[in-house]
PDB file of C-alpha atoms in Angstrom:
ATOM      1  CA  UNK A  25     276.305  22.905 254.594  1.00 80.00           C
ATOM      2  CA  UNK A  26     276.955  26.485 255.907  1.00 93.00           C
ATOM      3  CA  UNK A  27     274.885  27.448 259.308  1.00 97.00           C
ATOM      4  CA  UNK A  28     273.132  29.929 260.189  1.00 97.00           C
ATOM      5  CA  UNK A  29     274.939  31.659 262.140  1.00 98.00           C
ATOM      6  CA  UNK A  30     277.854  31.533 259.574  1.00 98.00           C
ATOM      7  CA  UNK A  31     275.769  33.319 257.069  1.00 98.00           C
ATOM      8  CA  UNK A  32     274.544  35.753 259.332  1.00 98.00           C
ATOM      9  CA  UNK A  33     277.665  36.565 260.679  1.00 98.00           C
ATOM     10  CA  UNK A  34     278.762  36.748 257.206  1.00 98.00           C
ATOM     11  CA  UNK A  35     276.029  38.611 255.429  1.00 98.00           C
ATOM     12  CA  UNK A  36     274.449  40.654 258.348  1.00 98.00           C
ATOM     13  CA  UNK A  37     271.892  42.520 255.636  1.00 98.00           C
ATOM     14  CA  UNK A  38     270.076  39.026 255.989  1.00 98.00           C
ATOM     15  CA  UNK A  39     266.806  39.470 257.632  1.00 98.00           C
ATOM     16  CA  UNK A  40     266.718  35.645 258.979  1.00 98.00           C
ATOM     17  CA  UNK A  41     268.260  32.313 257.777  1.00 98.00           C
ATOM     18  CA  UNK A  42     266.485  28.845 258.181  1.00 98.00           C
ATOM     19  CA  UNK A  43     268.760  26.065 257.113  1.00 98.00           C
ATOM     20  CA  UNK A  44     266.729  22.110 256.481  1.00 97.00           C
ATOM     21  CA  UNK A  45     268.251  19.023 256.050  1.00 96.00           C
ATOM     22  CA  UNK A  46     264.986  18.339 253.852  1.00 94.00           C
ATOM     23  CA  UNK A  47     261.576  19.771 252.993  1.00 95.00           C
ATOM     24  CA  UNK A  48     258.891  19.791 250.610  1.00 92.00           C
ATOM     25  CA  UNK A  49     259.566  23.321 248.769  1.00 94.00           C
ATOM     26  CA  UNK A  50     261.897  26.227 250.232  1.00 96.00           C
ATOM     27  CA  UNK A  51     259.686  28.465 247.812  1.00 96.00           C
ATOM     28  CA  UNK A  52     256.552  27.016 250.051  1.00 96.00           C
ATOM     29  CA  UNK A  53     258.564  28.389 253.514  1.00 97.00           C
ATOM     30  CA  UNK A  54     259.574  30.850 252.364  1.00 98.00           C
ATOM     31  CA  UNK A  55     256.208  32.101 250.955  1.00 98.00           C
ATOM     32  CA  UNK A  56     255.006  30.743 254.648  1.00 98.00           C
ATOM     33  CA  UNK A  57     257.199  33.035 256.654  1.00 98.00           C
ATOM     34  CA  UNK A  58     256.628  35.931 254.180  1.00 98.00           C
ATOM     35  CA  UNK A  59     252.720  35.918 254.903  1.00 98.00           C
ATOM     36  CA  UNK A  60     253.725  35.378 258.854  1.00 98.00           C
ATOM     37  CA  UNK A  61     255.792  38.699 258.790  1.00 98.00           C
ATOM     38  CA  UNK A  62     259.386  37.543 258.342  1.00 98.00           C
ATOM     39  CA  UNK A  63     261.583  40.515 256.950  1.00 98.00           C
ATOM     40  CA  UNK A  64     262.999  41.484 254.350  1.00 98.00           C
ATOM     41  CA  UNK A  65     265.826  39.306 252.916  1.00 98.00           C
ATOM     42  CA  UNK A  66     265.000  35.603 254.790  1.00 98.00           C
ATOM     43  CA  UNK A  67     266.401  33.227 253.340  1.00 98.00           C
ATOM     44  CA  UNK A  68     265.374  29.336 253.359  1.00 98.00           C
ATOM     45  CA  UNK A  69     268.393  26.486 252.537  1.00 98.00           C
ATOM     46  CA  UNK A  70     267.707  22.946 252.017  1.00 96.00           C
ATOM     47  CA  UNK A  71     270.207  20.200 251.386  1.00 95.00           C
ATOM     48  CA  UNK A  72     266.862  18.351 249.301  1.00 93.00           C
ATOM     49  CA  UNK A  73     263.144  19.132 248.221  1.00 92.00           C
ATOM     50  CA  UNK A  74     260.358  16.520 248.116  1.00 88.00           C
ATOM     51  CA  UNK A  75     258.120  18.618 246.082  1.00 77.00           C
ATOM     52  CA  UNK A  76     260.485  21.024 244.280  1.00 77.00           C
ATOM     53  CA  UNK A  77     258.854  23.059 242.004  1.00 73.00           C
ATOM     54  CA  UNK A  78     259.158  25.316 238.807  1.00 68.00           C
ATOM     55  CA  UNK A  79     256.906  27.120 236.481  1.00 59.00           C
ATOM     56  CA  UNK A  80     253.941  26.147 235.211  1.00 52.00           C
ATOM     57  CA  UNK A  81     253.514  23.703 237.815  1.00 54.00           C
ATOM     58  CA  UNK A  82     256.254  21.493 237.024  1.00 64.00           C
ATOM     59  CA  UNK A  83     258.364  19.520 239.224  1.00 66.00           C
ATOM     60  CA  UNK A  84     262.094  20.064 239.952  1.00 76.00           C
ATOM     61  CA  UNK A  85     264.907  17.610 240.765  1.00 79.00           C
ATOM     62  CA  UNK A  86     266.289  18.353 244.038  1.00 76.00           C
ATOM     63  CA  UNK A  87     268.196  15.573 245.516  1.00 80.00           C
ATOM     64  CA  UNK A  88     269.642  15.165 248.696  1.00 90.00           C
ATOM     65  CA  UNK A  89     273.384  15.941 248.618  1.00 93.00           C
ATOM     66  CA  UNK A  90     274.095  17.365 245.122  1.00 94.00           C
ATOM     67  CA  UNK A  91     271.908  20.604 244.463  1.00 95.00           C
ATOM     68  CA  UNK A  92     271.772  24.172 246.151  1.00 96.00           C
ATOM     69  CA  UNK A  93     267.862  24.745 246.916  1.00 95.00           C
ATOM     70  CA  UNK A  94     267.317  28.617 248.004  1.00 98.00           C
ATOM     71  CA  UNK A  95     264.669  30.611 248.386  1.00 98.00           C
ATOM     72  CA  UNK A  96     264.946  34.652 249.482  1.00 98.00           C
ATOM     73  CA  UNK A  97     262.023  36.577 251.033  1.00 98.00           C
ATOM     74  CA  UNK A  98     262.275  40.434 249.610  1.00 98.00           C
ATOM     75  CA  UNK A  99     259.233  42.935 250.554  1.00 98.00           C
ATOM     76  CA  UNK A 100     260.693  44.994 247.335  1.00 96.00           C
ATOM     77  CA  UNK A 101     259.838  48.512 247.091  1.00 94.00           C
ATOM     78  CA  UNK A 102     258.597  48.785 243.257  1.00 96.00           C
ATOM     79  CA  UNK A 103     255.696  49.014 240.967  1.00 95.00           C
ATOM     80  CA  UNK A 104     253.559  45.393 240.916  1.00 96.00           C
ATOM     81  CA  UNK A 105     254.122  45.372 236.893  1.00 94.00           C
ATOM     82  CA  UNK A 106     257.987  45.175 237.839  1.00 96.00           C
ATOM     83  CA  UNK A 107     258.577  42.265 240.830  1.00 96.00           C
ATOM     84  CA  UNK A 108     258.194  39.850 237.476  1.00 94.00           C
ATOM     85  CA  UNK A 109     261.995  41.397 236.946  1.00 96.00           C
ATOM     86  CA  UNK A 110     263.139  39.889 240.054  1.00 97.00           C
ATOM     87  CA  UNK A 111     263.965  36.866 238.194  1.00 97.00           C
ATOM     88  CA  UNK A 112     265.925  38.243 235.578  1.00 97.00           C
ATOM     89  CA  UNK A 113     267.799  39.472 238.185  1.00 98.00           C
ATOM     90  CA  UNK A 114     268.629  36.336 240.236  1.00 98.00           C
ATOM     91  CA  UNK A 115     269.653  35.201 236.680  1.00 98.00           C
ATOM     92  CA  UNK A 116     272.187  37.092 236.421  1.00 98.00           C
ATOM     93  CA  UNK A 117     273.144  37.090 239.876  1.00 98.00           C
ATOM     94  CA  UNK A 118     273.417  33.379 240.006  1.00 98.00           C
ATOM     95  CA  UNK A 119     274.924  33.086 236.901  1.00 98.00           C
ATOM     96  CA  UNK A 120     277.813  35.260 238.219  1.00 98.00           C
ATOM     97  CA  UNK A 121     278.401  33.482 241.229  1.00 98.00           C
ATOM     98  CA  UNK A 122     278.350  29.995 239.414  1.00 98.00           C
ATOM     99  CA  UNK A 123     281.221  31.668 236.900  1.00 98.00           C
ATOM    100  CA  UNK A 124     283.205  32.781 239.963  1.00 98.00           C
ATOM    101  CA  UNK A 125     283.803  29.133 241.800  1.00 97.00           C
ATOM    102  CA  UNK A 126     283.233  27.178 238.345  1.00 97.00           C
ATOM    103  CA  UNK A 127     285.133  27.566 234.830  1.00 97.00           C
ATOM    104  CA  UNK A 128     281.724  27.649 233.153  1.00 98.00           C
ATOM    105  CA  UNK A 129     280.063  29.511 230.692  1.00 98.00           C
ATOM    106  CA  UNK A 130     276.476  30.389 231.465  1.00 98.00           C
ATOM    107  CA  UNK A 131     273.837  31.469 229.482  1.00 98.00           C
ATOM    108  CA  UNK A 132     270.342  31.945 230.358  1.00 97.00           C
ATOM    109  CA  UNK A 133     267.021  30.909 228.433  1.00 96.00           C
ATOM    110  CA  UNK A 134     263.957  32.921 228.581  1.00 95.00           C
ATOM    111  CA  UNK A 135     263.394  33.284 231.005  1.00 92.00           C
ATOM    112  CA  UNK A 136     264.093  31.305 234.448  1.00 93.00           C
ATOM    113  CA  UNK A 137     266.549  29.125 233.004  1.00 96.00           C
ATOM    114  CA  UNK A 138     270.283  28.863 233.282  1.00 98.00           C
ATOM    115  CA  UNK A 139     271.943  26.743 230.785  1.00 97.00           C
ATOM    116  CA  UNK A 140     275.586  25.416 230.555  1.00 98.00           C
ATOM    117  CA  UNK A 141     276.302  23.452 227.234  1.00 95.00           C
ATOM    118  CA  UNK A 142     272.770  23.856 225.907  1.00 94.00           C
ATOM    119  CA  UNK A 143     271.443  21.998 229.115  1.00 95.00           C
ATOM    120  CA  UNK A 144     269.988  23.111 232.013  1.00 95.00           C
ATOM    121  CA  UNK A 145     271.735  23.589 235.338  1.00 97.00           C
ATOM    122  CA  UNK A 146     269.474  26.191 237.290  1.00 96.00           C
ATOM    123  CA  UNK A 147     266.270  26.687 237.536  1.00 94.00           C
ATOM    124  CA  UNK A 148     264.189  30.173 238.883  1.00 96.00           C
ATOM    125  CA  UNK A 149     260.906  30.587 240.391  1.00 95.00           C
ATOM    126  CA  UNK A 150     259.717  34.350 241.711  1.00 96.00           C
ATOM    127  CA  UNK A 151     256.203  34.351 243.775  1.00 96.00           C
ATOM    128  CA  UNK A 152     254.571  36.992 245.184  1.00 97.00           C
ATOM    129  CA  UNK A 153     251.886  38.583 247.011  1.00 97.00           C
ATOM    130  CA  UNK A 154     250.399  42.271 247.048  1.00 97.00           C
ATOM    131  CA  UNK A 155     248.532  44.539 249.694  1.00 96.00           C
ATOM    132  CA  UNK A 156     244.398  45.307 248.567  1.00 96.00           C
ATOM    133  CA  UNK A 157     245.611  48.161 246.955  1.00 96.00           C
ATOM    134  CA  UNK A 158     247.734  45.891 244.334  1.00 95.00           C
ATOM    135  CA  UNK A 159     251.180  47.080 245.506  1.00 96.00           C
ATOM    136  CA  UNK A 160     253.641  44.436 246.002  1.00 97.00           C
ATOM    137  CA  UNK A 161     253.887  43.455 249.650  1.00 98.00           C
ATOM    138  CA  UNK A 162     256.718  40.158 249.456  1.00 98.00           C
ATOM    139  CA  UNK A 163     258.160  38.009 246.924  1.00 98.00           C
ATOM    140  CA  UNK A 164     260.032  34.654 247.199  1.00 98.00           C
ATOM    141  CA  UNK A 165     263.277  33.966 244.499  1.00 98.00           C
ATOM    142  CA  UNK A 166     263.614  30.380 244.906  1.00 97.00           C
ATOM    143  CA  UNK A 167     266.469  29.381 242.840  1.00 97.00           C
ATOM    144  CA  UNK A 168     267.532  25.259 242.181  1.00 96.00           C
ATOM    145  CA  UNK A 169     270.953  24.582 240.507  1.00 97.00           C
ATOM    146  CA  UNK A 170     272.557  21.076 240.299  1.00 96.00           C
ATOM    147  CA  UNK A 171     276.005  21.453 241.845  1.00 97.00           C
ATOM    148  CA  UNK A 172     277.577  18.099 242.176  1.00 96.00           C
ATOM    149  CA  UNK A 173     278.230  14.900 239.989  1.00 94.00           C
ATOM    150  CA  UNK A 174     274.436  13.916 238.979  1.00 91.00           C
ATOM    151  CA  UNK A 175     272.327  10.944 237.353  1.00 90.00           C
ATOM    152  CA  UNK A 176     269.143  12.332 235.680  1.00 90.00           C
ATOM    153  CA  UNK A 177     265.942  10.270 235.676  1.00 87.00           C
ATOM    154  CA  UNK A 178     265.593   9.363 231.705  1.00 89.00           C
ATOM    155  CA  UNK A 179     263.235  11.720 231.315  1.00 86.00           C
ATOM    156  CA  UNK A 180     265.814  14.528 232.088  1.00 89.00           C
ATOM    157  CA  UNK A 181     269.165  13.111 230.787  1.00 86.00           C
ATOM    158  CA  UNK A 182     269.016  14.725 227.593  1.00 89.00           C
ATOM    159  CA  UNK A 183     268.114  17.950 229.020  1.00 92.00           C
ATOM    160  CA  UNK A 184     269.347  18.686 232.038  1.00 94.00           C
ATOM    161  CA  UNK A 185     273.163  18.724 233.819  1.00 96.00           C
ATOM    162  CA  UNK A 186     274.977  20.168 236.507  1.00 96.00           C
ATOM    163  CA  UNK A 187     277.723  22.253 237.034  1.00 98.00           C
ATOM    164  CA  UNK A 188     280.357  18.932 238.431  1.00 97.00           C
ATOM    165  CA  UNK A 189     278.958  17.042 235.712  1.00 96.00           C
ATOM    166  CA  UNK A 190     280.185  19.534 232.958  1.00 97.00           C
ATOM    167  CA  UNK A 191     283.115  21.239 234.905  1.00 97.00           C
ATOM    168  CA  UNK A 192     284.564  18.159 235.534  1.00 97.00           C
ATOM    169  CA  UNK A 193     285.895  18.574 239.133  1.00 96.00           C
ATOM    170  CA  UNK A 194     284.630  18.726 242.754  1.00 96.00           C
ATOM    171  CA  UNK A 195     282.928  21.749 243.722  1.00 97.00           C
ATOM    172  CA  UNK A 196     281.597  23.661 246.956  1.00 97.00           C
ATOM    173  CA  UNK A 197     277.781  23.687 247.097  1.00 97.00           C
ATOM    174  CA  UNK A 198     279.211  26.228 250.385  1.00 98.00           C
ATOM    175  CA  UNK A 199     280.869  28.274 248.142  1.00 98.00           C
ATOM    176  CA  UNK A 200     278.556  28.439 245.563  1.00 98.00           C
ATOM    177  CA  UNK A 201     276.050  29.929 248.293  1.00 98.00           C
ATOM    178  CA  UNK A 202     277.917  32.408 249.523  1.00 98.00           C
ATOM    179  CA  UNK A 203     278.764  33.768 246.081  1.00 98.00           C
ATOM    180  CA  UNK A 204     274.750  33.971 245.074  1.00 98.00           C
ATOM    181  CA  UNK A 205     273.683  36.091 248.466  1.00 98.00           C
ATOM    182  CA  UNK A 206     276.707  38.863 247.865  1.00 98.00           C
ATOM    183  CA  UNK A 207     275.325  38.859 244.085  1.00 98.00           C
ATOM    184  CA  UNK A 208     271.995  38.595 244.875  1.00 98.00           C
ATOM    185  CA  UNK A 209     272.161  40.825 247.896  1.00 98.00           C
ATOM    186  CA  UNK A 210     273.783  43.593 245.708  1.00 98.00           C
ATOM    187  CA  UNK A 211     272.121  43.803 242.609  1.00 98.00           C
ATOM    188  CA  UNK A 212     268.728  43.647 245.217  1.00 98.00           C
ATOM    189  CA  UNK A 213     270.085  46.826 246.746  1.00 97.00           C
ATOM    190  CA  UNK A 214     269.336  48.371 243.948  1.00 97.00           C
ATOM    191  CA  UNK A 215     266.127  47.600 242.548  1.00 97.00           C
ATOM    192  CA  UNK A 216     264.263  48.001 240.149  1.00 96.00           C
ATOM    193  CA  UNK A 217     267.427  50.580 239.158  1.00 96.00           C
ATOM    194  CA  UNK A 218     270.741  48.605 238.361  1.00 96.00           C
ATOM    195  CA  UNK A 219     272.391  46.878 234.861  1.00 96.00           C
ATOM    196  CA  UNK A 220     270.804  43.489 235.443  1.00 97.00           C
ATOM    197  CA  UNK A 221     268.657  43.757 232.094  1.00 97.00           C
ATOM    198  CA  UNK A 222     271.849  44.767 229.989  1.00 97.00           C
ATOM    199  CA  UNK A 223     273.595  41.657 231.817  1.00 97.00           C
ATOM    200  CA  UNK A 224     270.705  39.398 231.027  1.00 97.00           C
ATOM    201  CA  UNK A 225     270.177  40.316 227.347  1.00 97.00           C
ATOM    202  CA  UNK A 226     274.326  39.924 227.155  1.00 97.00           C
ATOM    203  CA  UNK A 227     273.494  36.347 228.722  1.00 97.00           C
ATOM    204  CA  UNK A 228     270.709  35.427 226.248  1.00 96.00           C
ATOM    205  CA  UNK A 229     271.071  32.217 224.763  1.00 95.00           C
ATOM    206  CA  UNK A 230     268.164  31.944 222.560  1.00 95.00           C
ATOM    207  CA  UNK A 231     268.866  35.275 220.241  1.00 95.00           C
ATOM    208  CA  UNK A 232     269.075  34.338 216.522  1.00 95.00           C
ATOM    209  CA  UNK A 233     267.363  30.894 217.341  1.00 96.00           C
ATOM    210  CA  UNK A 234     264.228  29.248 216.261  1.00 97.00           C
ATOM    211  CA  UNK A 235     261.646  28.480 218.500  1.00 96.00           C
ATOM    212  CA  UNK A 236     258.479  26.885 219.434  1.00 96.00           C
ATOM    213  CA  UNK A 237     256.255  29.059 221.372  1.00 95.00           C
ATOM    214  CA  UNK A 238     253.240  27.062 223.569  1.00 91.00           C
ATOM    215  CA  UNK A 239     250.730  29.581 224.991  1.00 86.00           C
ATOM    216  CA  UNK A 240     247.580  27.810 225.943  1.00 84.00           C
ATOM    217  CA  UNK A 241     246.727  25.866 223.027  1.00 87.00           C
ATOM    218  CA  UNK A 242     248.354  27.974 220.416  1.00 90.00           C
ATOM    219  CA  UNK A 243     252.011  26.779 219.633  1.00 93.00           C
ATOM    220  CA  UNK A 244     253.918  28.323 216.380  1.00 95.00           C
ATOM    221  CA  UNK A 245     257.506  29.045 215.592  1.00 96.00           C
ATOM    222  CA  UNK A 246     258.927  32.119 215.717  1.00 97.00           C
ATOM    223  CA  UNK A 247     262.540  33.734 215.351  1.00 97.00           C
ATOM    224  CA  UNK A 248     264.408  35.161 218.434  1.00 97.00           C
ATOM    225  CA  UNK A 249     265.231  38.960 218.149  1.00 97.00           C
ATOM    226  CA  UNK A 250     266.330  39.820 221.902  1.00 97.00           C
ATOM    227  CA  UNK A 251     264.817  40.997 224.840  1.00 97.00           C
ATOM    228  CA  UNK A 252     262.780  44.387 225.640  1.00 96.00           C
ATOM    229  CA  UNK A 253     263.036  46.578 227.935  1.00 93.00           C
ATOM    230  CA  UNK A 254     260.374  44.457 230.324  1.00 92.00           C
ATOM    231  CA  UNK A 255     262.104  41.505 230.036  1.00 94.00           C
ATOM    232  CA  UNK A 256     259.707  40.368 227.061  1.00 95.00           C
ATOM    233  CA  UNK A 257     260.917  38.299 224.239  1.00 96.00           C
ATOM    234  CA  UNK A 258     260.929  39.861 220.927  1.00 97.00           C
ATOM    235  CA  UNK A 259     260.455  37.538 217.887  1.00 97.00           C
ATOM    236  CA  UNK A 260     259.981  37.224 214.356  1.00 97.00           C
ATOM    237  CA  UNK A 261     256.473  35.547 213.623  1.00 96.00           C
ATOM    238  CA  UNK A 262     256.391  35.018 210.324  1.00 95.00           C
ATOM    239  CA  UNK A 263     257.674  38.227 209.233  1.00 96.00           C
ATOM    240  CA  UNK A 264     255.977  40.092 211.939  1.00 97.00           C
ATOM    241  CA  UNK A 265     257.514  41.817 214.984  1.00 97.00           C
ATOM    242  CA  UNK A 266     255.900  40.434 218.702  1.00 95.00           C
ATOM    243  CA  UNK A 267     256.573  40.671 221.996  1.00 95.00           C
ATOM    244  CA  UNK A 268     256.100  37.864 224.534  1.00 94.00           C
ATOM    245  CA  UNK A 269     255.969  38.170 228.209  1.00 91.00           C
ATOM    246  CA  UNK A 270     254.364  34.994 229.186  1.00 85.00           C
ATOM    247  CA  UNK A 271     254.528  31.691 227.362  1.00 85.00           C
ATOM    248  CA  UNK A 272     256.813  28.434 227.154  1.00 88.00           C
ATOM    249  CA  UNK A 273     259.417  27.612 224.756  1.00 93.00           C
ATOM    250  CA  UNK A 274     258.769  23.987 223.699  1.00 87.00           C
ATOM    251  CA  UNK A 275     261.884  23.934 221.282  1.00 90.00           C
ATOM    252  CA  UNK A 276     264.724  25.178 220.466  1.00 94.00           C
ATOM    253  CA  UNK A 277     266.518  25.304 216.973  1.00 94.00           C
ATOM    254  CA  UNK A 278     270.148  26.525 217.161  1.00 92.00           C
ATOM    255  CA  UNK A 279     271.338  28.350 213.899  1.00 83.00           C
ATOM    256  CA  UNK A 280     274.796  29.907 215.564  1.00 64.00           C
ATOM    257  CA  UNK A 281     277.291  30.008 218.624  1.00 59.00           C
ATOM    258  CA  UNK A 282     274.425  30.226 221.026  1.00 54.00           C
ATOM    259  CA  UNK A 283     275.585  29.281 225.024  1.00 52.00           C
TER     260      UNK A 283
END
């Protein structure tokens, strides 16, 4: 794996670079440092994650030897109702950089997930933390993708893959850093302003599909129109036009070419 100094030689907007050989979350240092003062733009590597985590308190594969497990620290300078954004825009970003050392097509599903094939190769998880006043004061991107030849546990063969498994040749876990922080380190430069929401609707696997929406203990199917201008999901419910911003998709019924 890269070092430190490598990266900061390379990428000298970085505030500060910790690189592990393992730890429980890089979300959970990163979030650490970020309440300790670290600046803007740390950034936490680890070659595996005991407790790697996504949303809604689930658990994510992180291997030793096969994944790229990254969290970034920004203390972004927007309204609170918009740091939710931040992962639509490491989305995108990563889904560039994966399409630049990879020949891959990626799409993303609503909305932390990046999917190659209809299976999952990425995962996204944005935390953050705000002043008294309510104004954002940090937030931690911690980003998963499976990068090397992989065997899922059963209860993720069927979903999930990664990007050697579906390529079909070797590829740099080195590389594929480097190209997230000049994407992600770019498109950050310019938030909240920038294209990433035209890029992520363009990247939207789910429109035209059928889905299963869990919120609490309410699920019901719905039709996917796009995405708004927040990032919400628009859908069809039964004739009626809604917008969701928070919820899970429990299933997915292709009708088309989706990703």
């Amino acid at each position: 794996m890269l070092t430190r100094e490598e990266l900061l030689n390379r990428f000298p907007a970085l505030g500060e670079v910790e690189i592990h050989e393992a730890i429980s979350s890089t979300n959970d240092r990163a979030i650490a440092l970020a309440k300790a003062g670290a600046p803007h733009l740390t950034l936490v590597l680890s070659d595996s994650q005991s407790v790697g985590r996504g949303r809604g308190s689930r658990s994510f594969f992180s291997p030793s030897g096969t994944g790229v497990y990254y969290s970034i620290l920004v203390r972004p300078k927007c309204a609170a109702e918009e740091v939710s954004r931040l992962t639509l825009l490491a989305a995108v970003a990563t889904a560039e950089a994966i399409e630049e050392i990879a020949p891959l097509q990626v799409g993303i599903k609503w909305v932390n997930d990046l999917w190659v094939n209809r299976r999952k190769v990425t995962g996204i998880l944005t935390e953050g933390g705000f002043t008294p006043s309510g104004d954002p004061a940090w937030a931690v991107i911690g980003i998963g993708v499976n990068v090397g030849k992989m065997t899922f546990p059963p209860s993720l063969a069927a979903v999930a893959t990664s990007l050697e498994n579906e390529a079909g040749c070797p590829l740099s876990r080195d590389d594929l850093i480097c190209h997230m922080t000049e994407r992600l380190l770019t498109r950050l430069a310019d938030f909240p302003n920038g294209d990433y929401l035209d890029a992520y609707r363009a990247r939207s696997c789910l429109v035209g599909a059928t889905v299963e929406i869990a919120r609490g203990e309410e699920t019901y199917p719905a039709r996917v129109l796009g995405i708004g201008d927040k990032g919400e999901l628009l859908l069809d419910r039964a004739g009626e036009r809604v917008s969701l911003s928070s919820g899970e998709i429990a299933h997915v019924t292709f009708h088309g070419n989706n990703h």
